[in-house]
Short mmCIF file of C-alpha atoms and ligand atoms in Angstrom, two decimals:
data_model
loop_
_atom_site.label_atom_id
_atom_site.label_comp_id
_atom_site.label_asym_id
_atom_site.label_seq_id
_atom_site.Cartn_x
_atom_site.Cartn_y
_atom_site.Cartn_z
CA UNK A 111 160.41 63.00 54.63
CA UNK A 112 162.59 62.79 57.75
CA UNK A 113 162.00 59.52 59.57
CA UNK A 114 163.14 58.72 63.12
CA UNK A 115 163.70 55.00 63.74
CA UNK A 116 164.37 54.14 67.40
CA UNK A 117 166.27 50.99 68.33
CA UNK A 118 167.76 50.73 64.84
CA UNK A 119 170.99 49.13 66.07
CA UNK A 120 169.12 46.12 67.49
CA UNK A 121 168.00 42.91 65.81
CA UNK A 122 164.75 43.89 64.09
CA UNK A 123 165.57 47.61 64.01
CA UNK A 124 168.71 47.03 61.94
CA UNK A 125 166.69 45.11 59.33
CA UNK A 126 164.09 47.89 59.24
CA UNK A 127 166.75 50.63 58.90
CA UNK A 128 168.52 48.71 56.10
CA UNK A 129 165.25 48.20 54.21
CA UNK A 130 164.19 51.86 54.42
CA UNK A 131 167.65 53.28 53.63
CA UNK A 132 167.98 51.07 50.53
CA UNK A 133 164.38 51.21 49.29
CA UNK A 134 163.62 54.91 49.87
CA UNK A 135 166.57 57.15 48.94
CA UNK A 136 164.32 60.21 49.35
CA UNK A 137 163.44 59.36 52.95
CA UNK A 138 166.08 60.55 55.44
CA UNK A 139 166.48 57.88 58.10
CA UNK A 140 167.72 58.96 61.54
CA UNK A 141 168.56 56.00 63.78
CA UNK A 142 168.32 56.80 67.50
CA UNK A 143 169.74 54.10 69.75
CA UNK A 144 171.27 54.01 73.23
CA UNK A 145 173.54 51.10 72.23
CA UNK A 146 172.66 48.94 75.21
CA UNK A 147 174.09 45.40 75.35
CA UNK A 148 171.59 44.55 72.56
CA UNK A 149 172.52 47.41 70.23
CA UNK A 150 175.40 47.00 67.82
CA UNK A 151 176.36 49.48 65.10
CA UNK A 152 178.21 46.77 63.19
CA UNK A 153 174.72 45.43 62.35
CA UNK A 154 174.52 48.39 59.95
CA UNK A 155 178.06 48.55 58.58
CA UNK A 156 176.80 47.95 55.02
CA UNK A 157 174.64 51.12 54.95
CA UNK A 158 176.32 53.47 57.43
CA UNK A 159 177.82 55.61 54.63
CA UNK A 160 174.52 56.01 52.75
CA UNK A 161 173.64 59.69 52.16
CA UNK A 162 170.10 59.25 53.53
CA UNK A 163 171.25 57.64 56.83
CA UNK A 164 172.47 59.12 60.10
CA UNK A 165 172.94 57.81 63.63
CA UNK A 166 172.36 59.52 66.97
CA UNK A 167 173.40 57.84 70.21
CA UNK A 168 170.73 58.63 72.77
CA UNK A 169 168.45 57.22 75.43
CA UNK A 170 164.66 57.48 75.08
CA UNK A 171 164.28 57.57 78.87
CA UNK A 172 165.93 61.04 78.88
CA UNK A 173 162.85 63.26 78.66
CA UNK A 174 164.57 66.62 78.00
CA UNK A 175 166.97 65.11 75.49
CA UNK A 176 164.08 63.60 73.53
CA UNK A 177 162.04 66.84 73.63
CA UNK A 178 165.04 68.86 72.39
CA UNK A 179 165.81 66.31 69.68
CA UNK A 180 162.29 66.59 68.25
CA UNK A 181 162.47 70.42 68.37
CA UNK A 182 165.80 70.43 66.56
CA UNK A 183 165.19 67.71 63.98
CA UNK A 184 161.54 68.31 63.01
CA UNK A 185 160.81 64.65 62.21
CA UNK A 186 157.89 63.84 59.91
CA UNK A 187 157.40 60.31 61.24
CA UNK A 188 158.61 57.85 63.87
CA UNK A 189 159.00 54.07 63.79
CA UNK A 190 159.53 53.11 67.42
CA UNK A 191 161.35 49.83 68.08
CA UNK A 192 163.69 50.74 70.97
CA UNK A 193 162.89 48.49 73.92
CA UNK A 194 164.21 46.10 76.47
CA UNK A 195 163.13 42.93 74.68
CA UNK A 196 164.14 39.76 76.55
CA UNK A 197 161.52 38.10 78.78
CA UNK A 198 164.08 36.35 81.02
CA UNK A 199 165.84 39.65 81.78
CA UNK A 200 162.46 41.22 82.62
CA UNK A 201 161.95 38.53 85.24
CA UNK A 202 165.28 39.16 86.98
CA UNK A 203 165.21 42.95 86.50
CA UNK A 204 161.84 44.51 85.59
CA UNK A 205 162.77 48.15 86.31
CA UNK A 206 164.69 48.73 83.08
CA UNK A 207 161.67 47.42 81.14
CA UNK A 208 159.32 49.86 82.85
CA UNK A 209 161.75 52.74 82.31
CA UNK A 210 162.50 52.12 78.64
CA UNK A 211 159.31 50.49 77.37
CA UNK A 212 156.79 52.60 79.30
CA UNK A 213 158.51 55.88 80.23
CA UNK A 214 160.65 55.94 77.08
CA UNK A 215 157.58 55.49 74.88
CA UNK A 216 155.75 58.22 76.83
CA UNK A 217 158.68 60.61 76.24
CA UNK A 218 158.53 59.97 72.49
CA UNK A 219 154.74 60.43 72.43
CA UNK A 220 154.96 63.72 74.35
CA UNK A 221 157.69 65.01 72.06
CA UNK A 222 155.73 64.01 68.94
CA UNK A 223 152.55 65.71 70.19
CA UNK A 224 154.46 68.89 71.00
CA UNK A 225 156.32 68.87 67.70
CA UNK A 226 153.28 68.14 65.51
CA UNK A 227 150.58 69.94 67.56
CA UNK A 228 149.70 72.47 64.83
CA UNK A 229 150.13 70.15 61.84
CA UNK A 230 149.28 66.48 62.55
CA UNK A 231 148.19 65.89 58.92
CA UNK A 232 150.59 63.56 57.11
CA UNK A 233 152.55 62.67 60.27
CA UNK A 234 152.79 59.11 61.58
CA UNK A 235 153.88 57.53 64.89
CA UNK A 236 154.36 53.78 64.26
CA UNK A 237 154.70 51.71 67.43
CA UNK A 238 156.24 48.24 66.99
CA UNK A 239 154.82 45.80 69.53
CA UNK A 240 154.55 42.12 70.29
CA UNK A 241 151.97 39.33 70.34
CA UNK A 242 152.96 38.70 73.99
CA UNK A 243 150.55 41.47 75.08
CA UNK A 244 147.70 39.01 74.38
CA UNK A 245 148.91 36.47 76.95
CA UNK A 246 148.99 32.73 76.41
CA UNK A 247 146.87 30.46 74.16
CA UNK A 248 145.64 26.94 74.85
CA UNK A 249 145.85 24.25 72.17
CA UNK A 250 143.33 25.98 69.87
CA UNK A 251 142.78 29.45 68.44
CA UNK A 252 144.98 32.37 67.40
CA UNK A 253 145.48 35.99 68.45
CA UNK A 254 144.03 38.71 66.24
CA UNK A 255 143.49 42.48 66.47
CA UNK A 256 140.35 42.00 68.62
CA UNK A 257 141.98 39.74 71.24
CA UNK A 258 141.82 41.19 74.77
CA UNK A 259 145.12 42.15 76.40
CA UNK A 260 146.39 39.74 79.08
CA UNK A 261 150.15 40.29 79.51
CA UNK A 262 151.82 37.92 81.96
CA UNK A 263 155.52 38.87 82.21
CA UNK A 264 157.08 42.20 83.19
CA UNK A 265 158.24 42.49 79.54
CA UNK A 266 154.81 41.91 78.03
CA UNK A 267 153.11 44.10 80.66
CA UNK A 268 155.50 46.95 79.82
CA UNK A 269 154.80 46.52 76.08
CA UNK A 270 151.04 46.38 76.76
CA UNK A 271 151.33 49.63 78.76
CA UNK A 272 153.13 51.29 75.87
CA UNK A 273 150.46 50.09 73.39
CA UNK A 274 147.74 51.59 75.63
CA UNK A 275 149.60 54.90 75.84
CA UNK A 276 149.99 55.07 72.05
CA UNK A 277 146.24 54.47 71.53
CA UNK A 278 145.39 56.96 74.28
CA UNK A 279 147.48 59.68 72.59
CA UNK A 280 145.64 58.97 69.34
CA UNK A 281 142.22 59.32 70.93
CA UNK A 282 143.07 62.22 73.25
CA UNK A 283 145.44 64.39 71.19
CA UNK A 284 144.68 63.17 67.67
CA UNK A 285 148.21 61.81 67.24
CA UNK A 286 148.29 59.85 63.95
CA UNK A 287 149.39 56.38 65.00
CA UNK A 288 149.60 52.82 63.83
CA UNK A 289 150.54 49.74 65.91
CA UNK A 290 151.63 46.26 64.92
CA UNK A 291 151.84 43.20 67.17
CA UNK A 292 154.22 40.59 65.84
CA UNK A 293 155.14 37.00 66.67
CA UNK A 294 158.67 35.63 67.33
CA UNK A 295 161.28 36.70 64.79
CA UNK A 296 164.39 34.83 63.65
CA UNK A 297 167.20 35.66 61.23
CA UNK A 298 170.62 37.30 61.07
CA UNK A 299 171.94 39.71 63.76
CA UNK A 300 169.72 38.18 66.48
CA UNK A 301 171.31 38.55 69.92
CA UNK A 302 172.21 35.07 71.27
CA UNK A 303 170.21 35.38 74.48
CA UNK A 304 167.07 34.40 72.48
CA UNK A 305 166.30 30.75 71.75
CA UNK A 306 167.37 30.31 68.11
CA UNK A 307 170.71 32.20 68.09
CA UNK A 308 171.58 30.86 71.57
CA UNK A 309 171.07 27.27 70.40
CA UNK A 310 173.06 27.90 67.19
CA UNK A 311 175.94 29.36 69.21
CA UNK A 312 175.87 26.50 71.71
CA UNK A 313 175.73 23.79 69.05
CA UNK A 314 178.68 25.44 67.32
CA UNK A 315 180.65 25.41 70.59
CA UNK A 316 179.40 21.97 71.74
CA UNK A 317 177.82 23.46 74.86
CA UNK A 318 174.61 22.18 76.57
CA UNK A 319 171.40 23.26 74.80
CA UNK A 320 169.09 24.58 77.55
CA UNK A 321 165.43 23.75 76.92
CA UNK A 322 162.98 25.20 79.45
CA UNK A 323 160.52 22.78 81.07
CA UNK A 324 159.51 19.98 78.69
CA UNK A 325 160.19 22.02 75.54
CA UNK A 326 156.51 21.85 74.62
CA UNK A 327 155.80 25.59 74.54
CA UNK A 328 154.83 26.77 71.06
CA UNK A 329 155.98 29.88 69.20
CA UNK A 330 154.95 31.21 65.76
CA UNK A 331 158.27 31.96 64.01
CA UNK A 332 158.56 34.74 61.44
CA UNK A 333 161.62 35.56 59.33
CA UNK A 334 162.87 39.01 60.39
CA UNK A 335 163.00 40.30 56.81
CA UNK A 336 159.30 39.47 56.47
CA UNK A 337 158.68 41.56 59.59
CA UNK A 338 160.65 44.47 58.11
CA UNK A 339 158.59 44.16 54.89
CA UNK A 340 155.37 44.18 56.94
CA UNK A 341 156.52 47.30 58.81
CA UNK A 342 157.28 48.96 55.46
CA UNK A 343 153.82 48.23 54.05
CA UNK A 344 152.01 49.20 57.27
CA UNK A 345 154.06 52.40 57.62
CA UNK A 346 153.30 53.50 54.06
CA UNK A 347 149.77 52.11 53.57
CA UNK A 348 148.27 51.21 56.97
CA UNK A 349 145.20 53.14 58.11
CA UNK A 350 145.53 55.84 60.78
CA UNK A 351 144.67 54.60 64.30
CA UNK A 352 144.68 50.92 63.28
CA UNK A 353 146.40 47.86 64.71
CA UNK A 354 147.79 45.06 62.52
CA UNK A 355 148.82 41.60 63.74
CA UNK A 356 151.88 40.09 62.01
CA UNK A 357 152.75 36.38 62.20
CA UNK A 358 154.54 33.59 60.41
CA UNK A 359 151.66 31.08 60.31
CA UNK A 360 154.46 28.77 61.43
CA UNK A 361 153.95 27.15 64.85
CA UNK A 362 156.68 25.02 66.36
CA UNK A 363 157.27 23.41 69.75
CA UNK A 364 160.59 24.64 71.17
CA UNK A 365 162.03 21.13 71.36
CA UNK A 366 161.27 20.58 67.65
CA UNK A 367 163.04 23.82 66.70
CA UNK A 368 166.06 22.74 68.76
CA UNK A 369 166.08 19.27 67.15
CA UNK A 370 165.81 20.79 63.68
CA UNK A 371 168.77 23.09 64.39
CA UNK A 372 170.77 20.07 65.62
CA UNK A 373 170.04 18.19 62.37
CA UNK A 374 170.86 21.16 60.14
CA UNK A 375 174.10 21.89 61.99
CA UNK A 376 175.29 18.28 62.17
CA UNK A 377 175.22 18.30 58.35
CA UNK A 378 176.79 21.75 57.97
CA UNK A 379 179.54 21.07 60.52
CA UNK A 380 180.30 17.57 59.24
CA UNK A 381 179.28 15.94 62.53
CA UNK A 382 177.76 12.48 62.91
CA UNK A 383 173.93 12.37 62.67
CA UNK A 384 172.49 12.83 66.18
CA UNK A 385 175.71 14.20 67.71
CA UNK A 386 174.43 17.71 68.52
CA UNK A 387 171.07 16.42 69.85
CA UNK A 388 173.01 14.75 72.66
CA UNK A 389 173.70 18.26 74.00
CA UNK A 390 169.96 18.87 74.67
CA UNK A 391 169.50 19.58 78.39
CA UNK A 392 166.11 20.15 80.01
CA UNK A 393 166.43 22.97 82.57
CA UNK A 394 164.18 24.71 85.10
CA UNK A 395 161.20 26.30 83.38
CA UNK A 396 160.81 30.07 82.93
CA UNK A 397 158.48 31.40 85.68
CA UNK A 398 155.00 32.08 84.22
CA UNK A 399 156.12 30.62 80.87
CA UNK A 400 153.44 31.37 78.23
CA UNK A 401 152.33 28.07 76.66
CA UNK A 402 151.54 29.04 73.09
CA UNK A 403 151.53 32.07 70.78
CA UNK A 404 149.97 32.09 67.31
CA UNK A 405 148.89 34.99 65.10
CA UNK A 406 146.01 35.27 62.66
CA UNK A 407 147.35 37.84 60.15
CA UNK A 408 144.26 37.84 57.89
CA UNK A 409 143.67 41.59 58.28
CA UNK A 410 147.18 42.41 57.06
CA UNK A 411 146.79 40.04 54.11
CA UNK A 412 143.33 41.27 53.09
CA UNK A 413 143.98 45.00 53.56
CA UNK A 414 147.59 45.38 52.55
CA UNK A 415 148.46 42.18 50.67
CA UNK A 416 151.27 41.08 53.03
CA UNK A 417 152.01 37.39 53.55
CA UNK A 418 154.97 35.65 55.24
CA UNK A 419 157.67 33.90 53.21
CA UNK A 420 157.93 30.13 53.55
CA UNK A 421 159.37 27.58 54.07
CA UNK A 422 160.79 27.76 57.60
CA UNK A 423 163.46 25.07 57.16
CA UNK A 424 165.07 26.89 54.23
CA UNK A 425 165.13 30.25 55.99
CA UNK A 426 166.38 28.66 59.21
CA UNK A 427 169.17 26.98 57.25
CA UNK A 428 170.04 30.37 55.70
CA UNK A 429 170.04 31.86 59.22
CA UNK A 430 172.45 29.17 60.48
CA UNK A 431 174.73 29.89 57.49
CA UNK A 432 174.82 33.56 58.44
CA UNK A 433 176.00 32.77 62.00
CA UNK A 434 178.58 30.27 60.77
CA UNK A 435 180.04 32.76 58.30
CA UNK A 436 179.96 35.71 60.73
CA UNK A 437 182.08 34.30 63.53
CA UNK A 438 183.63 37.69 64.52
CA UNK A 439 180.12 39.13 65.03
CA UNK A 440 179.14 36.20 67.25
CA UNK A 441 182.39 36.33 69.20
CA UNK A 442 182.11 40.07 69.72
CA UNK A 443 178.57 39.94 71.13
CA UNK A 444 179.22 36.88 73.32
CA UNK A 445 182.31 38.30 75.03
CA UNK A 446 182.27 40.35 78.25
CA UNK A 447 178.80 41.01 79.67
CA UNK A 448 177.20 38.10 77.82
CA UNK A 449 179.28 35.60 79.79
CA UNK A 450 178.17 36.92 83.17
CA UNK A 451 174.54 37.08 82.00
CA UNK A 452 174.78 33.47 80.81
CA UNK A 453 176.24 32.32 84.14
CA UNK A 454 173.49 34.10 86.07
CA UNK A 455 170.64 32.82 83.86
CA UNK A 456 171.69 29.20 83.38
CA UNK A 457 173.54 28.25 86.56
CA UNK A 458 170.40 28.30 88.72
P1 LIG B 524 166.69 44.13 70.57
O1 LIG B 524 166.81 43.93 72.04
O2 LIG B 524 167.50 43.31 69.64
O3 LIG B 524 167.02 45.65 70.22
C1 LIG B 524 166.55 46.73 70.99
C2 LIG B 524 167.32 47.98 70.58
O4 LIG B 524 166.81 49.08 71.35
C3 LIG B 524 168.83 47.90 70.85
O5 LIG B 524 169.55 48.40 69.74
C4 LIG B 524 169.01 48.78 72.07
O6 LIG B 524 170.30 49.41 72.13
C5 LIG B 524 167.90 49.81 71.89
N1 LIG B 524 167.49 50.40 73.17
C6 LIG B 524 167.18 49.74 74.32
N2 LIG B 524 166.88 50.62 75.29
C7 LIG B 524 166.98 51.86 74.73
C8 LIG B 524 166.79 53.18 75.23
N3 LIG B 524 166.44 53.40 76.50
N4 LIG B 524 166.96 54.22 74.38
C9 LIG B 524 167.32 54.01 73.08
N5 LIG B 524 167.54 52.78 72.58
C10 LIG B 524 167.37 51.73 73.38
O7 LIG B 524 165.14 44.01 70.26
P2 LIG B 524 164.39 43.40 68.97
O8 LIG B 524 164.21 41.95 69.18
O9 LIG B 524 165.03 43.91 67.75
O10 LIG B 524 162.96 44.07 69.16
C11 LIG B 524 162.69 45.36 68.61
C12 LIG B 524 161.26 45.73 68.91
O11 LIG B 524 160.38 44.77 68.34
C13 LIG B 524 160.92 45.78 70.40
O12 LIG B 524 160.07 46.86 70.62
C14 LIG B 524 160.23 44.45 70.66
O13 LIG B 524 159.32 44.57 71.72
C15 LIG B 524 159.52 44.23 69.34
N6 LIG B 524 159.28 42.82 68.97
C16 LIG B 524 160.29 41.91 68.97
C17 LIG B 524 160.04 40.60 68.55
C18 LIG B 524 161.13 39.56 68.49
O14 LIG B 524 160.85 38.38 68.20
N7 LIG B 524 162.39 39.89 68.74
C19 LIG B 524 158.76 40.23 68.13
C20 LIG B 524 157.74 41.20 68.16
C21 LIG B 524 158.02 42.49 68.56
O1 LIG B 525 156.44 36.70 70.60
C1 LIG B 525 157.24 37.82 70.37
C2 LIG B 525 158.34 37.88 71.39
O2 LIG B 525 159.25 36.82 71.07
C3 LIG B 525 159.07 39.22 71.44
O3 LIG B 525 158.18 40.20 71.87
C4 LIG B 525 160.26 39.15 72.40
O4 LIG B 525 160.97 40.37 72.35
C5 LIG B 525 161.16 38.02 71.97
O5 LIG B 525 162.24 37.90 72.88
C6 LIG B 525 160.38 36.71 71.89
O6 LIG B 525 159.98 36.25 73.22
P1 LIG B 525 160.08 34.71 73.66
O7 LIG B 525 160.16 34.67 75.13
O8 LIG B 525 159.04 33.89 73.00
O9 LIG B 525 161.50 34.34 72.97
P2 LIG B 525 162.78 33.53 73.48
O10 LIG B 525 163.68 33.37 72.30
O11 LIG B 525 163.35 34.10 74.72
O12 LIG B 525 162.16 32.12 73.82
C7 LIG B 525 161.48 31.35 72.84
C8 LIG B 525 160.97 30.09 73.53
O13 LIG B 525 162.10 29.27 73.88
C9 LIG B 525 160.23 30.35 74.84
O14 LIG B 525 159.17 29.43 74.95
C10 LIG B 525 161.27 30.10 75.91
C11 LIG B 525 162.15 29.03 75.29
N1 LIG B 525 163.59 29.08 75.68
C12 LIG B 525 164.25 30.25 75.59
C13 LIG B 525 165.58 30.32 75.95
C14 LIG B 525 166.32 31.65 75.87
C15 LIG B 525 164.22 27.90 76.08
O15 LIG B 525 163.61 26.82 76.13
N2 LIG B 525 165.54 27.98 76.43
C16 LIG B 525 166.25 29.14 76.39
O16 LIG B 525 167.46 29.15 76.75
#
């Protein structure tokens, strides 16, 4: 089995690559990643010498390159995670999201159809997507596999477009596919433009903690290793053509997550109780900010036996420990381009 994983140098992708390389020595894992600002090969330093792992630097928006790669490598399966993934960046610069998330996915689908045209049996194109395609919830209810699409940011619209293309290629060309839509992840190697690692980094450096609006928006947080485990079980056991929703069953208001991080880090850093919370700063809200996400993952539990790991506070504490003991990683990713991005995003 030769498996192509796209976006394997990113946050979730690196956890998926690590899991597959370690758990399946007979599956050859090829990691294709353009190494954008969000991609970092040091995320995979522990497995880069493994005999069943190889890395190719390449951009999924390059149609000919992707077609040639599939002809040369003869992949048996694809797990597609490569994407532009940050909502705020999609608001200031949507084009890259349309190019990578829509056109890049189309290039992979075309290459897979061409490569597998005469022998689709046993092949699998796994598309990793987000719960944001479903839009925004009110106070009640949860998203599930039957929820209608209602994307509301350029990021979520580009992911919704890619989901539609993947399903269309299944119905039109018989491409064997599976899709999962997951809630917000947290854990190690998370790029500090996203809420949890950004707040950890700012608490550590005693910088203001930017909370959008009133901090009352709700997210359903899932530990990234639980997501990687769900992807593993869906890849190996999920039914052809199906969609599976993945969530943490773990809803938190943003302000409560930020306060919890302040408490955890005051203790870990030997600061006075309440010291870090004084850094909380309410800032201009994200345009079109989705109010609440929550996933009903009953299908995944009933069909494939997957459930999230609890409790959140323990895993969040473990996550903080990882950032505090991996200072060079944090310094490396927050130098250079990160600083100008931060200025642009938070000085308005
Ligand atoms: P990330 O931004 O950390 O990583 C994305 C990776 O894709 C990076 O390594 C980057 O270099 C690579 N990449 C970007 N453009 C590329 C291109 N044109 N060609 C090749 N590689 C390219 O993202 P993430 O948070 O790990 O998300 C991974 C996937 O999971 C995405 O598809 C995202 O939509 C989805 N997802 C993320 C979350 C979350 O909470 N982070 C939740 C649900 C779904
Ligand atoms: O739901 C899954 C999605 O979760 C993934 O598809 C996306 O790739 C991923 O980035 C994430 O999207 P969010 O927009 O929910 O995540 P983010 O960490 O950017 O923001 C989480 C919440 O925190 C959101 O309500 C906005 C808020 N926020 C975020 C930042 C960066 C702040 O209040 N302040 C901030 O500085």
